[in-house]
Amino acid sequence: MPKQSQITVGAAIAKFLEHCDVRAAFGVISIHNMPILDAIHEYGKIRFVMARGEAGATNMADSFARSTASLGVSITSTGTAAGNAAGGMVEALTAGTPLLHLTGQIETPYLDQDLAYIHEAPDQLSMLKAVSKAAFRVRSVQTALPVIKKAVQIALTAPSGPVSVEIPIDIQAALIDEPTDWAPLHVPQVQVDKEAIADLANQLAGARRPLLWLGGGARRAGKAVKRLMDMGFGVVTSTQGRGIVPEDDARSLGSYNLHKPVENFYQTCDAMLVVGSRLRGNETLKYQLKLPRPLFRIDADPAADGRGYETQGFVCADSALALDALADALEGRMKVDPAFAADLDAAHQEARKSLIDGLGPYGQLVQAIQQAAGRNFNWVRDVTVSNSTWGNRELRVFDAQAGVHALGGGIGQGLAMGIGAAIGTATHDRSRKTVALSGDGGFILNLGELACAVQEKAPVVYVLMNDRKYGVIQNIQDAQYGGRRCYVDLHTPDYAQLCKSIALAHEKVSDLSQVGDVLRRALDSNGPFLVEIDMPAIGTFKTAFAGPPTKVVS
């Protein structure tokens, strides 16, 4: 029997996560993670969400972290199970999500000996390093908790990202004296260089038409952004930076960042400051989008300087600290063109009008979702034609944590992400609902997670755009391959029967005049609800989407 003052390493890890204010973890129980999960269950303070696969669990943890501005936790077994999590880790790495991936490992006496031991993957740590910001192996009982503390610190330190830790099962089960220091390590911020900020302020002070480009790294800088906007700065965002400024603010272009009217507007600006954004290729026409000059950047990552675009000035610092210092330095110095705000809004409205016109009948769907969801909702999107055409831009979001999408471009992650965001609202005492947009091609990849959504009573409304095919691939074939269509038509489940079999609420919409009432019923329900949009019955988009644009769209 253990001494009363002793606990297992697995229990110590569980208790430390509580001290990190982790409120939910996601994963699949296995013989190689049971000491941790047994302790989570016994302590009863962390909600463990039983995903049906490790890929889904990691997507859930990612979305949970993004939508709550907290640490996500995914717990998997070793070997194949850790490999199953790799795609979700790549997505979290692309998005810069602070996520702790805890995976098991076989007993240390047999490790790394090529014994074909069950659940062992050769050189698993190298695989984890490839899909993580950092990856560690716990090599002794004494270093287990310090390694976990370090992993959490690295995950949360900007530029944030997912960190993997593999823990051999014999170490997880070993007894240790109960630690006395449960405090997480301090998460450092990249401090502001006062001279660099003063120089940047001097260069911006003479701008008459200055524009901020905000990325995901600026999500916590909203107050400082507002100070600069009140001085006359306009705003445009990446898809990852949506909601930092509420998207009904007339001083913001939202994420209409590459449309022709907006690019034309850029040419009237005399300075752009990019904050916490990678200026990704699919949002800059493969780095050919004509951005305003001079172009300055603020980023916590020193490697961001000059990446994608040449910069005329760079400040390496935490975005909130840097923008606040910049606002102090610019106080009373800006003399912005009185016509600037109206010109920005005109460009925004012209781009919106063009996009909405191209939706054909689906403009009615966008309007119905916005009206039904209001302002207080999470907007989760998978990679699908509908998201690429309107989900990334037109359905407006109003909070920096409200928008979650599969940034890395891998289809099939949105279903699980919807669960993660919905669990986040439940654990953080929020009244907001979650709306998750998916296409049928991606939806079926993680279809088993629907059972997880039902079991967890996750408050998520799925809007499933069902055209029975890989729609974007078909459009690319039409545009680039002479209309030769192959491998795109899908045998699709009868979702009414499928949902009935797992007690999931479902309604099919074949006439968009009904969709508002259906969405209101879905949002008023307790638990998950699938709204299936019958695209063959409704019709096609007026303008076909044939992959990420490589030239300016109108």
Coordinates of C-alpha atoms in Angstrom, one line a residue:
M1 CA 0.0 0.0 0.0
P2 CA 1.3 3.5 -0.8
K3 CA 2.0 5.9 2.0
Q4 CA -0.7 8.5 2.4
S5 CA 1.8 11.1 1.3
Q6 CA 2.5 9.3 -1.9
I7 CA 0.8 9.4 -5.3
T8 CA 1.5 8.0 -8.7
V9 CA 3.2 10.0 -11.4
G10 CA 0.0 9.8 -13.4
A11 CA -1.9 11.4 -10.4
A12 CA 0.7 14.1 -10.1
I13 CA 0.3 15.0 -13.8
A14 CA -3.5 15.1 -13.4
K15 CA -3.2 17.3 -10.3
F16 CA -0.8 19.7 -12.0
L17 CA -3.2 20.1 -14.9
E18 CA -5.8 21.3 -12.4
H19 CA -3.3 23.9 -11.2
C20 CA -3.0 25.0 -14.8
D21 CA -6.7 25.7 -14.7
V22 CA -7.3 23.0 -17.3
R23 CA -11.1 22.4 -17.3
A24 CA -11.4 19.7 -20.0
A25 CA -9.2 17.2 -21.6
F26 CA -9.9 15.0 -24.7
G27 CA -8.7 11.6 -25.6
V28 CA -9.1 7.8 -25.8
I29 CA -8.4 5.6 -22.8
S30 CA -5.8 2.9 -23.2
I31 CA -3.6 0.6 -21.2
H32 CA -0.8 3.1 -21.8
N33 CA -2.4 6.2 -20.3
M34 CA -4.7 4.7 -17.6
P35 CA -2.7 6.0 -14.6
I36 CA -3.3 9.6 -15.8
L37 CA -7.0 9.1 -16.7
D38 CA -7.7 7.1 -13.6
A39 CA -6.5 10.0 -11.5
I40 CA -8.5 12.6 -13.6
H41 CA -11.6 10.5 -12.9
E42 CA -10.9 10.1 -9.2
Y43 CA -10.1 13.8 -8.6
G44 CA -13.2 14.8 -10.6
K45 CA -12.2 18.4 -11.4
I46 CA -11.3 18.0 -15.1
R47 CA -13.9 17.0 -17.6
F48 CA -12.6 14.2 -19.8
V49 CA -14.3 14.0 -23.2
M50 CA -14.3 10.5 -24.6
A51 CA -13.4 11.0 -28.3
R52 CA -13.8 8.1 -30.6
G53 CA -10.4 8.5 -32.1
E54 CA -7.2 10.3 -31.4
A55 CA -7.4 12.5 -34.5
G56 CA -10.8 13.8 -33.3
A57 CA -9.5 14.2 -29.7
T58 CA -6.7 16.4 -30.8
N59 CA -8.9 18.6 -33.0
M60 CA -11.3 19.0 -30.0
A61 CA -8.4 20.0 -27.7
D62 CA -7.2 22.5 -30.4
S63 CA -10.6 24.1 -30.8
F64 CA -11.3 24.1 -27.1
A65 CA -8.0 26.1 -26.6
R66 CA -8.7 28.6 -29.4
S67 CA -12.3 29.3 -28.3
T68 CA -11.4 29.7 -24.6
A69 CA -8.0 31.3 -24.8
S70 CA -6.6 28.5 -22.6
L71 CA -4.5 25.4 -22.7
G72 CA -5.8 22.5 -24.7
V73 CA -5.0 18.9 -23.6
S74 CA -5.1 15.8 -25.7
I75 CA -4.4 12.4 -24.1
T76 CA -3.6 9.4 -26.3
S77 CA -2.0 6.1 -26.2
T78 CA 1.4 5.3 -27.8
G79 CA 2.3 3.9 -31.2
T80 CA -0.6 3.9 -33.7
A81 CA -2.7 6.1 -31.4
A82 CA 0.0 8.8 -31.2
G83 CA 0.3 8.6 -35.0
N84 CA -3.5 9.1 -35.3
A85 CA -3.1 12.4 -33.5
A86 CA -0.4 13.6 -35.9
G87 CA -2.8 15.4 -38.3
G88 CA -4.5 17.3 -35.5
M89 CA -1.1 18.3 -34.2
V90 CA -0.1 19.7 -37.6
E91 CA -3.3 21.7 -37.6
A92 CA -2.6 23.0 -34.0
L93 CA 1.0 23.8 -35.1
T94 CA -0.2 25.7 -38.1
A95 CA -2.7 27.7 -36.0
G96 CA -0.2 28.3 -33.1
T97 CA -2.5 26.7 -30.6
P98 CA -1.2 26.2 -27.1
L99 CA -1.9 22.4 -26.7
L100 CA -0.4 19.7 -24.5
H101 CA -0.4 16.3 -26.1
L102 CA 0.3 13.6 -23.5
T103 CA 1.0 10.2 -25.0
G104 CA 2.1 6.9 -23.4
Q105 CA 5.1 4.8 -24.1
I106 CA 6.0 1.2 -23.4
E107 CA 7.9 0.1 -20.2
T108 CA 11.4 1.6 -20.1
P109 CA 13.2 -1.8 -19.8
Y110 CA 11.9 -2.7 -23.3
L111 CA 12.0 0.7 -25.0
D112 CA 14.0 1.3 -28.1
Q113 CA 15.1 -2.3 -28.5
D114 CA 13.1 -3.2 -31.6
L115 CA 11.3 -6.0 -29.8
A116 CA 8.0 -5.5 -31.7
Y117 CA 6.5 -4.7 -28.3
I118 CA 2.7 -3.9 -28.6
H119 CA 2.0 -0.2 -29.1
E120 CA 5.6 0.7 -29.7
A121 CA 6.5 2.8 -32.8
P122 CA 10.1 3.0 -33.8
D123 CA 11.5 6.5 -33.1
Q124 CA 8.1 7.8 -32.1
L125 CA 9.8 10.9 -30.5
S126 CA 11.1 12.0 -33.9
M127 CA 7.6 11.8 -35.3
L128 CA 6.2 13.9 -32.5
K129 CA 9.0 16.5 -32.9
A130 CA 8.0 16.8 -36.6
V131 CA 4.4 17.7 -35.7
S132 CA 5.0 19.7 -32.6
K133 CA 6.6 23.0 -31.5
A134 CA 8.6 20.7 -29.1
A135 CA 8.5 17.1 -28.0
F136 CA 9.9 15.4 -24.9
R137 CA 10.3 11.9 -23.4
V138 CA 10.0 11.5 -19.7
R139 CA 13.1 9.4 -18.8
S140 CA 12.8 9.1 -15.0
V141 CA 10.2 9.2 -12.2
Q142 CA 12.0 12.2 -10.7
T143 CA 11.9 14.3 -13.9
A144 CA 8.3 13.6 -14.9
L145 CA 6.6 16.6 -13.3
P146 CA 9.4 19.0 -14.3
V147 CA 9.2 17.9 -17.9
I148 CA 5.4 18.4 -17.9
K149 CA 5.8 21.9 -16.4
K150 CA 8.4 22.8 -19.1
A151 CA 6.1 21.5 -21.8
V152 CA 3.2 23.6 -20.6
Q153 CA 5.4 26.7 -20.4
I154 CA 6.7 26.2 -24.0
A155 CA 3.2 25.6 -25.3
L156 CA 1.9 28.8 -23.9
T157 CA 5.0 31.0 -24.7
A158 CA 4.5 33.1 -27.9
P159 CA 4.7 32.1 -30.6
S160 CA 2.5 29.4 -29.0
G161 CA 2.0 25.9 -30.3
P162 CA 1.4 22.2 -29.4
V163 CA 3.9 20.3 -27.3
S164 CA 4.0 16.5 -27.1
V165 CA 5.3 14.5 -24.1
E166 CA 5.6 10.7 -24.2
I167 CA 5.6 9.0 -20.8
P168 CA 6.5 5.3 -20.3
I169 CA 3.7 3.4 -18.6
D170 CA 5.9 2.2 -15.7
I171 CA 6.8 5.8 -14.9
Q172 CA 3.2 6.8 -15.0
A173 CA 2.3 4.1 -12.5
A174 CA 5.3 4.7 -10.2
L175 CA 4.8 6.1 -6.7
I176 CA 6.4 9.4 -5.7
D177 CA 6.2 11.6 -2.6
E178 CA 3.4 14.1 -3.3
P179 CA 5.0 17.3 -4.6
T180 CA 4.7 20.5 -2.6
D181 CA 5.2 22.9 -5.5
W182 CA 2.3 22.7 -8.0
A183 CA 2.8 26.1 -9.5
P184 CA 3.1 26.3 -13.3
L185 CA 6.3 27.9 -14.6
H186 CA 6.1 31.6 -15.5
V187 CA 5.2 32.2 -19.2
P188 CA 7.5 34.9 -20.4
Q189 CA 6.4 37.7 -22.8
V190 CA 8.7 39.2 -25.4
Q191 CA 9.2 42.7 -23.9
V192 CA 9.1 45.9 -25.8
D193 CA 12.2 47.7 -27.0
K194 CA 11.4 51.3 -26.3
E195 CA 13.8 52.6 -28.9
A196 CA 12.3 50.3 -31.6
I197 CA 8.8 51.4 -30.7
A198 CA 9.8 55.1 -30.8
D199 CA 11.3 54.6 -34.2
L200 CA 8.2 52.9 -35.5
A201 CA 6.0 55.6 -34.0
N202 CA 8.1 58.3 -35.8
Q203 CA 7.6 56.5 -39.1
L204 CA 3.9 56.1 -38.6
A205 CA 3.2 59.5 -37.2
G206 CA 3.2 61.1 -40.6
A207 CA 0.8 58.6 -42.2
R208 CA -2.5 60.0 -43.4
R209 CA -4.0 56.6 -44.4
P210 CA -2.5 53.9 -42.0
L211 CA -3.8 50.4 -42.0
L212 CA -3.4 47.5 -39.5
W213 CA -3.3 43.9 -40.7
L214 CA -4.2 41.7 -37.6
G215 CA -3.4 38.0 -37.4
G216 CA -4.0 35.4 -34.8
G217 CA -1.0 36.5 -32.8
A218 CA -2.9 39.8 -32.0
R219 CA -5.9 38.1 -30.5
R220 CA -5.2 39.4 -27.1
A221 CA -4.4 42.9 -28.2
G222 CA -7.9 44.1 -28.8
K223 CA -7.8 47.0 -26.3
A224 CA -4.6 48.4 -27.8
V225 CA -6.0 47.9 -31.3
K226 CA -9.0 50.0 -30.3
R227 CA -6.8 52.8 -29.1
L228 CA -5.1 53.0 -32.5
M229 CA -8.4 52.8 -34.3
D230 CA -9.6 55.7 -32.3
M231 CA -6.6 57.6 -33.6
G232 CA -7.7 56.9 -37.2
F233 CA -6.1 53.6 -38.1
G234 CA -8.1 51.2 -40.3
V235 CA -8.1 47.5 -39.9
V236 CA -8.0 44.4 -42.0
T237 CA -7.6 40.9 -40.6
S238 CA -6.4 37.4 -41.6
T239 CA -9.0 34.6 -41.1
Q240 CA -7.1 33.8 -37.9
G241 CA -7.4 37.3 -36.7
R242 CA -11.2 37.6 -37.1
G243 CA -13.1 39.1 -34.3
I244 CA -10.3 41.1 -32.7
V245 CA -12.4 44.0 -34.0
P246 CA -16.1 43.3 -34.1
E247 CA -16.9 42.7 -37.8
D248 CA -19.7 45.2 -37.9
D249 CA -17.3 48.0 -37.1
A250 CA -17.2 50.3 -40.2
R251 CA -13.5 51.0 -39.6
S252 CA -12.6 47.4 -40.4
L253 CA -12.5 45.5 -43.6
G254 CA -12.9 42.2 -41.6
S255 CA -11.1 39.4 -43.4
Y256 CA -12.0 40.7 -46.9
N257 CA -8.2 41.0 -47.4
L258 CA -7.6 40.0 -51.0
H259 CA -10.6 41.1 -53.1
K260 CA -10.0 43.5 -56.0
P261 CA -11.8 46.5 -54.4
V262 CA -9.7 46.0 -51.3
E263 CA -6.4 45.6 -53.2
N264 CA -7.3 48.9 -55.0
F265 CA -7.9 50.5 -51.6
Y266 CA -4.5 49.3 -50.4
Q267 CA -2.9 51.4 -53.1
T268 CA -4.4 54.5 -51.5
C269 CA -2.9 53.7 -48.1
D270 CA 0.5 55.1 -47.1
A271 CA 1.5 52.6 -44.4
M272 CA 0.6 49.1 -43.2
L273 CA 1.5 47.6 -39.8
V274 CA 1.2 43.8 -39.8
V275 CA 0.7 42.4 -36.3
G276 CA 0.9 38.7 -35.4
S277 CA 0.3 37.4 -38.9
R278 CA 2.3 35.1 -41.1
L279 CA 0.7 36.7 -44.2
R280 CA -0.1 33.2 -45.5
G281 CA 0.1 32.4 -49.2
N282 CA -3.6 31.6 -49.6
E283 CA -4.5 35.0 -48.1
T284 CA -2.0 37.0 -50.1
L285 CA -2.3 35.4 -53.6
K286 CA 0.9 33.5 -53.0
Y287 CA 2.6 36.7 -51.7
Q288 CA 1.7 38.7 -54.8
L289 CA -1.1 40.7 -53.2
K290 CA -0.1 44.4 -53.5
L291 CA 0.1 45.5 -49.9
P292 CA 0.6 49.2 -48.8
R293 CA 4.1 50.5 -48.5
P294 CA 5.9 51.1 -46.3
L295 CA 5.1 47.8 -44.5
F296 CA 6.1 47.3 -40.9
R297 CA 5.7 44.2 -38.7
I298 CA 5.3 43.4 -35.0
D299 CA 5.7 39.8 -34.1
A300 CA 6.8 37.7 -31.1
D301 CA 8.7 35.5 -33.6
P302 CA 12.0 37.1 -34.8
A303 CA 11.9 34.9 -37.9
A304 CA 8.8 36.7 -39.1
D305 CA 10.9 39.7 -40.2
G306 CA 10.9 39.7 -44.0
R307 CA 9.0 36.4 -44.4
G308 CA 6.8 36.5 -47.5
Y309 CA 7.1 40.3 -47.8
E310 CA 10.0 42.7 -47.4
T311 CA 9.5 44.9 -44.4
Q312 CA 10.7 48.5 -43.8
G313 CA 10.7 48.1 -40.0
F314 CA 10.3 45.2 -37.5
V315 CA 9.6 45.1 -33.8
C316 CA 10.0 41.7 -32.0
A317 CA 7.6 41.9 -29.1
D318 CA 4.4 40.7 -27.6
S319 CA 1.6 42.2 -29.7
A320 CA -0.5 43.6 -26.9
L321 CA 2.5 45.2 -25.1
A322 CA 3.9 46.6 -28.4
L323 CA 0.6 48.1 -29.6
D324 CA -0.1 49.6 -26.3
A325 CA 3.4 51.2 -26.3
L326 CA 2.9 52.4 -29.8
A327 CA -0.4 54.0 -29.0
D328 CA 1.3 55.8 -26.1
A329 CA 4.0 57.0 -28.5
L330 CA 1.4 58.2 -31.1
E331 CA -1.0 59.9 -28.7
G332 CA -1.9 63.3 -30.2
R333 CA 0.4 62.9 -33.2
M334 CA -1.8 61.3 -35.9
K335 CA -3.5 63.5 -38.6
V336 CA -5.4 61.0 -40.6
D337 CA -7.2 61.9 -43.9
P338 CA -10.8 62.7 -43.0
A339 CA -11.9 60.6 -46.1
F340 CA -10.0 57.5 -45.1
A341 CA -12.7 55.8 -43.0
A342 CA -15.3 56.3 -45.6
D343 CA -13.1 55.1 -48.4
L344 CA -12.3 51.9 -46.4
D345 CA -16.0 51.2 -45.8
A346 CA -16.8 51.8 -49.4
A347 CA -14.1 49.2 -50.5
H348 CA -15.5 46.8 -47.9
Q349 CA -19.1 47.1 -49.1
E350 CA -18.1 46.7 -52.7
A351 CA -16.2 43.5 -51.9
R352 CA -19.1 42.2 -49.8
K353 CA -21.6 43.0 -52.6
S354 CA -19.5 41.0 -55.1
L355 CA -19.1 38.0 -52.8
I356 CA -22.8 37.9 -51.8
D357 CA -23.9 38.1 -55.5
G358 CA -21.7 35.1 -56.3
L359 CA -23.4 33.0 -53.7
G360 CA -26.6 32.7 -55.7
P361 CA -29.3 31.1 -53.5
Y362 CA -26.9 30.6 -50.6
G363 CA -26.9 34.3 -49.7
Q364 CA -30.2 33.5 -48.0
L365 CA -28.5 30.8 -45.8
V366 CA -25.8 33.2 -44.7
Q367 CA -28.3 35.8 -43.7
A368 CA -30.4 33.2 -41.8
I369 CA -27.5 31.9 -39.8
Q370 CA -26.4 35.4 -38.8
Q371 CA -30.0 36.3 -37.8
A372 CA -30.5 33.0 -35.8
A373 CA -27.1 33.0 -34.1
G374 CA -26.9 36.8 -33.3
R375 CA -23.6 38.0 -31.9
N376 CA -22.8 35.5 -29.2
F377 CA -21.7 32.3 -31.0
N378 CA -18.7 30.3 -31.9
W379 CA -18.2 30.0 -35.7
V380 CA -16.4 26.8 -36.5
R381 CA -15.6 25.8 -40.0
D382 CA -14.1 22.8 -41.8
V383 CA -12.4 23.1 -45.2
T384 CA -15.3 23.2 -47.6
V385 CA -16.5 25.2 -50.6
S386 CA -18.9 27.1 -48.5
N387 CA -16.3 28.2 -46.0
S388 CA -13.9 29.2 -48.7
T389 CA -16.5 31.3 -50.5
W390 CA -18.3 32.9 -47.5
G391 CA -17.6 31.2 -44.2
N392 CA -14.2 32.8 -43.8
R393 CA -15.5 36.3 -44.5
E394 CA -19.1 37.1 -44.7
L395 CA -20.7 35.5 -41.6
R396 CA -19.6 38.1 -39.1
V397 CA -18.0 37.3 -35.8
F398 CA -17.6 39.7 -32.8
D399 CA -15.1 38.2 -30.5
A400 CA -11.4 37.2 -31.0
Q401 CA -12.0 33.7 -29.7
A402 CA -15.3 33.1 -31.7
G403 CA -13.8 32.0 -35.0
V404 CA -12.2 28.6 -35.4
H405 CA -11.3 27.0 -38.7
A406 CA -9.1 24.3 -40.2
L407 CA -6.2 26.7 -40.9
G408 CA -3.9 24.1 -42.4
G409 CA -6.3 23.1 -45.1
G410 CA -7.0 19.5 -44.0
I411 CA -10.6 18.5 -44.5
G412 CA -12.5 16.5 -42.0
Q413 CA -11.5 18.4 -38.8
G414 CA -14.5 20.6 -38.4
L415 CA -16.8 18.0 -36.9
A416 CA -14.5 17.4 -33.9
M417 CA -13.6 21.1 -33.7
G418 CA -17.3 21.8 -33.2
I419 CA -17.3 19.6 -30.2
G420 CA -14.2 21.2 -28.7
A421 CA -15.6 24.7 -29.0
A422 CA -19.0 23.6 -27.6
I423 CA -17.3 21.9 -24.6
G424 CA -15.4 25.1 -24.1
T425 CA -18.6 27.1 -23.6
A426 CA -19.9 24.5 -21.2
T427 CA -16.7 24.6 -19.0
H428 CA -16.2 28.3 -19.0
D429 CA -19.8 29.3 -18.0
R430 CA -20.7 31.0 -21.3
S431 CA -24.1 31.1 -22.8
R432 CA -22.8 31.1 -26.4
K433 CA -23.8 28.4 -28.8
T434 CA -21.5 26.8 -31.4
V435 CA -22.3 26.6 -35.1
A436 CA -20.1 24.4 -37.1
L437 CA -20.0 24.4 -41.0
S438 CA -18.9 21.3 -42.9
G439 CA -19.1 19.7 -46.3
D440 CA -20.2 16.1 -46.7
G441 CA -16.8 15.0 -48.1
G442 CA -14.9 16.1 -44.9
F443 CA -17.7 15.3 -42.5
I444 CA -17.5 11.6 -43.0
L445 CA -13.8 11.4 -42.1
N446 CA -14.5 11.8 -38.4
L447 CA -18.1 10.6 -38.5
G448 CA -17.7 8.5 -35.4
E449 CA -17.3 11.7 -33.3
L450 CA -21.0 12.4 -33.8
A451 CA -21.5 9.7 -31.1
C452 CA -19.1 11.6 -28.9
A453 CA -21.2 14.8 -29.5
V454 CA -24.4 13.0 -28.4
Q455 CA -22.8 11.4 -25.4
E456 CA -21.3 14.7 -24.2
K457 CA -24.5 16.6 -25.0
A458 CA -22.3 19.1 -26.7
P459 CA -24.3 22.3 -27.6
V460 CA -23.3 22.4 -31.2
V461 CA -25.3 23.0 -34.4
Y462 CA -23.8 21.4 -37.4
V463 CA -24.6 23.0 -40.8
L464 CA -23.8 20.2 -43.3
M465 CA -23.5 21.3 -46.9
N466 CA -24.3 18.1 -48.6
D467 CA -23.7 18.0 -52.4
R468 CA -22.7 14.3 -52.4
K469 CA -19.2 15.0 -53.8
Y470 CA -15.9 16.7 -53.3
G471 CA -17.3 20.0 -54.7
V472 CA -14.1 22.0 -54.8
I473 CA -12.1 19.2 -56.5
Q474 CA -14.9 19.0 -59.2
N475 CA -14.7 22.7 -59.7
I476 CA -10.9 22.5 -60.1
Q477 CA -11.3 19.7 -62.7
D478 CA -13.8 21.9 -64.6
A479 CA -11.5 24.9 -64.5
Q480 CA -8.0 23.3 -65.0
Y481 CA -8.5 19.7 -66.4
G482 CA -10.9 20.3 -69.3
G483 CA -13.9 19.2 -67.3
R484 CA -12.6 15.7 -66.9
R485 CA -14.3 14.7 -63.6
C486 CA -13.1 11.7 -61.7
Y487 CA -13.0 10.4 -58.1
V488 CA -15.3 13.1 -56.8
D489 CA -18.8 11.5 -56.5
L490 CA -19.4 10.1 -53.1
H491 CA -21.8 7.5 -51.7
T492 CA -23.3 9.5 -48.8
P493 CA -25.2 8.2 -45.8
D494 CA -28.9 8.8 -45.2
Y495 CA -28.3 11.3 -42.4
A496 CA -31.9 11.1 -41.2
Q497 CA -31.5 7.3 -40.5
L498 CA -27.9 7.7 -39.2
C499 CA -28.9 10.5 -36.8
K500 CA -31.9 8.5 -35.6
S501 CA -29.7 5.5 -34.8
I502 CA -27.5 7.6 -32.4
A503 CA -30.3 9.8 -31.0
L504 CA -28.9 13.0 -32.7
A505 CA -31.5 15.6 -33.6
H506 CA -31.6 16.2 -37.4
E507 CA -33.6 18.2 -40.0
K508 CA -33.0 18.3 -43.7
V509 CA -33.5 21.6 -45.6
S510 CA -34.4 21.3 -49.3
D511 CA -35.9 24.8 -49.5
L512 CA -34.0 27.7 -48.0
S513 CA -37.2 29.5 -47.1
Q514 CA -37.4 27.0 -44.2
V515 CA -33.9 27.4 -43.0
G516 CA -34.4 30.2 -40.5
D517 CA -37.0 28.3 -38.6
V518 CA -34.9 25.2 -38.6
L519 CA -31.9 27.0 -37.3
R520 CA -33.8 28.6 -34.5
R521 CA -35.1 25.2 -33.4
A522 CA -31.6 23.8 -33.6
L523 CA -30.1 26.7 -31.5
D524 CA -32.8 26.4 -28.9
S525 CA -32.2 22.6 -28.5
N526 CA -30.2 21.0 -25.7
G527 CA -27.3 19.1 -27.2
P528 CA -26.1 18.6 -30.7
F529 CA -28.2 19.1 -33.8
L530 CA -27.5 18.4 -37.4
V531 CA -29.0 20.7 -40.1
E532 CA -28.5 19.1 -43.4
I533 CA -28.5 21.4 -46.4
D534 CA -29.7 19.5 -49.5
M535 CA -27.6 21.3 -52.1
P536 CA -28.7 19.4 -55.2
A537 CA -32.3 20.4 -54.4
I538 CA -31.4 24.1 -53.8
G539 CA -29.0 24.7 -56.6
T540 CA -25.4 25.8 -57.2
F541 CA -23.4 28.9 -56.4
K542 CA -23.6 31.6 -59.0
T543 CA -19.8 31.8 -59.0
A544 CA -17.9 28.5 -58.7
F545 CA -15.0 28.3 -56.3
A546 CA -12.1 26.5 -57.9
G547 CA -9.4 26.5 -55.2
P548 CA -7.5 29.2 -53.5
P549 CA -7.2 32.2 -55.8
T550 CA -3.8 32.9 -57.4
K551 CA -4.9 36.2 -58.9
V552 CA -7.0 39.0 -57.5
V553 CA -10.7 38.1 -57.2
S554 CA -13.3 40.7 -58.0

